Short mmCIF file of C-alpha atoms in Angstrom, two decimals:
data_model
loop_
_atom_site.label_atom_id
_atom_site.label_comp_id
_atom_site.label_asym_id
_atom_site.label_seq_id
_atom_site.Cartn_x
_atom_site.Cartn_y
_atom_site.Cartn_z
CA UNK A 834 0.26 -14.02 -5.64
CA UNK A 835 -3.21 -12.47 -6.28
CA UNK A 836 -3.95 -9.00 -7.57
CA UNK A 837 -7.06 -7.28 -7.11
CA UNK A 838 -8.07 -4.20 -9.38
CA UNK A 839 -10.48 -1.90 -8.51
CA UNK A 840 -10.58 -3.35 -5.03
CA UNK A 841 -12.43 -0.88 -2.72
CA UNK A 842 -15.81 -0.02 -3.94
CA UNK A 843 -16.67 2.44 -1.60
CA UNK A 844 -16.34 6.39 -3.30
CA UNK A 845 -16.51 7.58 -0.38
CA UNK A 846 -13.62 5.85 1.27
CA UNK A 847 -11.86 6.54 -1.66
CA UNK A 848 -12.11 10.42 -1.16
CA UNK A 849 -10.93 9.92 2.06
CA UNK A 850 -8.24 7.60 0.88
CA UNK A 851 -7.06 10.67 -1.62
CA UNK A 852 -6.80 13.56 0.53
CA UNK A 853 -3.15 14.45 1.04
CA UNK A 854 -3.63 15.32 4.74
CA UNK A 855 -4.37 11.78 5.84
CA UNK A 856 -1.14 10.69 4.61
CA UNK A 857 0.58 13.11 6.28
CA UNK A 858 -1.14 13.21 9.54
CA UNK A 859 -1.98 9.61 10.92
CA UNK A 860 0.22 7.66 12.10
CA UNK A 861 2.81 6.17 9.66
CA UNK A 862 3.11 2.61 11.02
CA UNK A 863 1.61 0.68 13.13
CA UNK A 864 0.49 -2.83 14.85
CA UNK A 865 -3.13 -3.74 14.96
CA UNK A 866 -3.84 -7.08 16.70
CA UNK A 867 -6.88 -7.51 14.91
CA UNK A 868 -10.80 -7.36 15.53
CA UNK A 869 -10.82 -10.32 17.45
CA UNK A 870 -8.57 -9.26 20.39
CA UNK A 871 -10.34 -5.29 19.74
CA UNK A 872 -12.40 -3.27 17.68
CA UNK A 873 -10.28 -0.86 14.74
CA UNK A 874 -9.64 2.45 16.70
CA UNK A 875 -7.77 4.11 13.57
CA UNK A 876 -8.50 4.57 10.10
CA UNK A 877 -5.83 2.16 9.10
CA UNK A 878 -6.80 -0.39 11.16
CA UNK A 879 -10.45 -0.04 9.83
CA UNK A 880 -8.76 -0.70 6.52
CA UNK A 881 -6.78 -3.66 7.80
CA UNK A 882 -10.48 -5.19 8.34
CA UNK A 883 -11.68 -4.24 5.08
CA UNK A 884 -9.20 -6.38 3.65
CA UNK A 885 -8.58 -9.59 5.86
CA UNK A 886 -12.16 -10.23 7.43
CA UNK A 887 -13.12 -12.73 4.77
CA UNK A 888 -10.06 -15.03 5.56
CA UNK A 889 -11.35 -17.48 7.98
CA UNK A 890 -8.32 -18.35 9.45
CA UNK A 891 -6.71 -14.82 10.02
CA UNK A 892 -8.35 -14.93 13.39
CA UNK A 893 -5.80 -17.54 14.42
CA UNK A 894 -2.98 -14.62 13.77
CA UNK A 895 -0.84 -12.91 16.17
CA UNK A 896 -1.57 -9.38 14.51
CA UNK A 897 -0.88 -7.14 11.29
CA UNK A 898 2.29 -5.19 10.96
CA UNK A 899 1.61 -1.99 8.70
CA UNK A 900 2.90 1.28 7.21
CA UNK A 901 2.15 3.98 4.89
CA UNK A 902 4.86 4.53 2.07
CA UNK A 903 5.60 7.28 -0.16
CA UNK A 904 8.40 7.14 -2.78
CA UNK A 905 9.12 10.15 -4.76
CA UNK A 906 12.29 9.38 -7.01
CA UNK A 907 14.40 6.52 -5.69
CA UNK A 908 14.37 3.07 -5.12
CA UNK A 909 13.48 0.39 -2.48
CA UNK A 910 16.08 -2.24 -3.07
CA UNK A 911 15.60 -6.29 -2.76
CA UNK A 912 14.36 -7.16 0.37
CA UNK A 913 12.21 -9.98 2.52
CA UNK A 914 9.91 -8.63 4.80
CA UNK A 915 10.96 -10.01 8.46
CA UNK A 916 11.50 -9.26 12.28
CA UNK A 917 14.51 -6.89 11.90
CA UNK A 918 14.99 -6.75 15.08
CA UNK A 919 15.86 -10.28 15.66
CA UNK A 920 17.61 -10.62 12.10
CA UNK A 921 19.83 -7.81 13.42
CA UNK A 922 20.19 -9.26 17.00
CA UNK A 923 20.27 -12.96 16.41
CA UNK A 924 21.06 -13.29 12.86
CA UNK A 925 17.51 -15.24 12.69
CA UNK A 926 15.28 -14.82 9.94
CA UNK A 927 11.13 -15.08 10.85
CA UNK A 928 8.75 -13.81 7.82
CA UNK A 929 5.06 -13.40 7.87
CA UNK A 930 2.86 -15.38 6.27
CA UNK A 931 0.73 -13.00 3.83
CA UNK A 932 1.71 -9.93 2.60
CA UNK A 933 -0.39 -6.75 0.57
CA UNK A 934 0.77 -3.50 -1.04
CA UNK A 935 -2.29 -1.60 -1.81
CA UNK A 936 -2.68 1.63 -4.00
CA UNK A 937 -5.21 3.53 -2.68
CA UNK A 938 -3.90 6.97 -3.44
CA UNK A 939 -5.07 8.18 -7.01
CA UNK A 940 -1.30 9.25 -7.94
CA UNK A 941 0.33 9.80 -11.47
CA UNK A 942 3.57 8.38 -11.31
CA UNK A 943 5.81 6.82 -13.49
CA UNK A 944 8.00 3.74 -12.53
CA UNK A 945 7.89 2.59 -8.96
CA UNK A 946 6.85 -1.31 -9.65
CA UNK A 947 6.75 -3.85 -7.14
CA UNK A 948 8.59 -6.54 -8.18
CA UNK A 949 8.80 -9.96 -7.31
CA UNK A 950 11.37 -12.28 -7.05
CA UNK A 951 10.08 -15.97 -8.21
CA UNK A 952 11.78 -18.14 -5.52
CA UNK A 953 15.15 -16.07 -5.11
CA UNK A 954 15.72 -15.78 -8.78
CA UNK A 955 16.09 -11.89 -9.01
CA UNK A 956 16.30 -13.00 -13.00
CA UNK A 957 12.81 -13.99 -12.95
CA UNK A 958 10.62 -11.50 -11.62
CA UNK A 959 6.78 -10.51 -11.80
CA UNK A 960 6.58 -6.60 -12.32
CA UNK A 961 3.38 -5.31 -11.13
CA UNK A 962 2.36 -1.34 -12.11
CA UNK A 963 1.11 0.91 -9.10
CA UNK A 964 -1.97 1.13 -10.22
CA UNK A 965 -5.12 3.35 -8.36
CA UNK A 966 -6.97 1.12 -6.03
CA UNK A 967 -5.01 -1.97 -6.76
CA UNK A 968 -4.33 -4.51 -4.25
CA UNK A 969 -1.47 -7.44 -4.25
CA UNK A 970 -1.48 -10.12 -1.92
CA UNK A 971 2.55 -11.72 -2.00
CA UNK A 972 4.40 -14.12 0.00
CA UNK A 973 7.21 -11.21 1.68
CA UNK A 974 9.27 -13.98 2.42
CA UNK A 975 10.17 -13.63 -1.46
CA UNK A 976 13.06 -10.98 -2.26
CA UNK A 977 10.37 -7.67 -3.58
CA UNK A 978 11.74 -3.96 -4.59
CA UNK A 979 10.24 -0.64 -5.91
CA UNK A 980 12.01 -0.06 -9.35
CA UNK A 981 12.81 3.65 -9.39
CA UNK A 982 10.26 6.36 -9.45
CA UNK A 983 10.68 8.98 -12.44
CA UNK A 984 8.22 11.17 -11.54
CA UNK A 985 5.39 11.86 -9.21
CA UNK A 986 4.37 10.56 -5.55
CA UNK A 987 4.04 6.13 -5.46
CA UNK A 988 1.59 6.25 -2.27
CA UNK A 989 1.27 2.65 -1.07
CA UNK A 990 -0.73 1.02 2.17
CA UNK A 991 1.65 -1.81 3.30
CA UNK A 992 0.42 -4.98 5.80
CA UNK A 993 2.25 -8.03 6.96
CA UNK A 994 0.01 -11.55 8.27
CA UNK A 995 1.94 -12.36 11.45
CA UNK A 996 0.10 -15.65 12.25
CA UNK A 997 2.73 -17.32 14.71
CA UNK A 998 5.08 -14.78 15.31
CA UNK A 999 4.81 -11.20 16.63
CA UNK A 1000 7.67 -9.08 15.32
CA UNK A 1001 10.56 -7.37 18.13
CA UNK A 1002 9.59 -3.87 17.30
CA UNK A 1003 5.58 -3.98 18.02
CA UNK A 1004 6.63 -3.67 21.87
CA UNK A 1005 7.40 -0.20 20.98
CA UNK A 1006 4.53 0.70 18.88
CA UNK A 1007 0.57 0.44 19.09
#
């Protein structure tokens, strides 16, 4: 795991990473096959580069999986990130490689942690605060949550490494 604070430098991507309506207008999810196959065509995809261009091997991957999440109140219960499709279909479970969760949105909220399972133990966990412009890189094939949100908006960036696999579902989305 690695956890990057203050991780865009840019103010002026950070205004435009705070403004309400671009988390409620662009698209919510996506797949982005990366800069090698095409150049970013959406503002989440530009911020997919941002973050993996200085891997040297990412260009080997099949693409990025990504979403935008908001949690007010609630929970996300323990999970591995994975090809639902084929876990539902085949009962087959196929993780990426790298995952982030990064806070970009300069929210106020209390609770809503990540928290990370240390090799299935959901008794030993790393707890890491949703901190403004914070970045965590995570193996998803470890069992992660979002502890419950008290109060306010958790407003996280979400992107999967797919480097031999591309997910079921990305046939029906960009």
């Amino acid at each position: 795991m690695m956890i990057i604070d203050n991780f865009i430098k840019d103010t002026r991507l950070l205004q435009t990473l705070n403004n309400p309506t671009l988390w409620t207008n662009e698209p919510f999810s996506g797949w982005y096959e990366g800069w090698w196959e095409r150049k970013p065509e959406t503002f989440w995809e530009r911020i997919i580069y941002n973050i993996w261009n200085h891997y040297p091997d990412v260009t080997a991957a099949k693409g990025f999986e990504w979403w935008t999440n908001t949690h007010v109140g609630g929970t996300l219960d323990w999970h591995q990130d994975k090809d639902e499709e084929l876990c539902t279909q085949m009962n087959r479970v196929i993780c990426p490689e790298q995952g982030i969760v990064f806070y970009p949105y300069q929210h106020e909220v209390e609770g809503g942690f990540l928290e990370i399972a240390r090799k299935d133990d959901l008794d030993a966990i790393e707890r890491i605060a949703p901190i403004y412009n914070r970045l965590v890189m995570f193996d998803p094939s470890n069992y992660h949550r979002v502890s419950k949100v008290y109060s306010g908006q958790r407003r996280a960036f979400v992107v999967n490494l797919w480097m031999n696999h591309k997910p079921s579902l990305t046939s029906v989305t960009k």
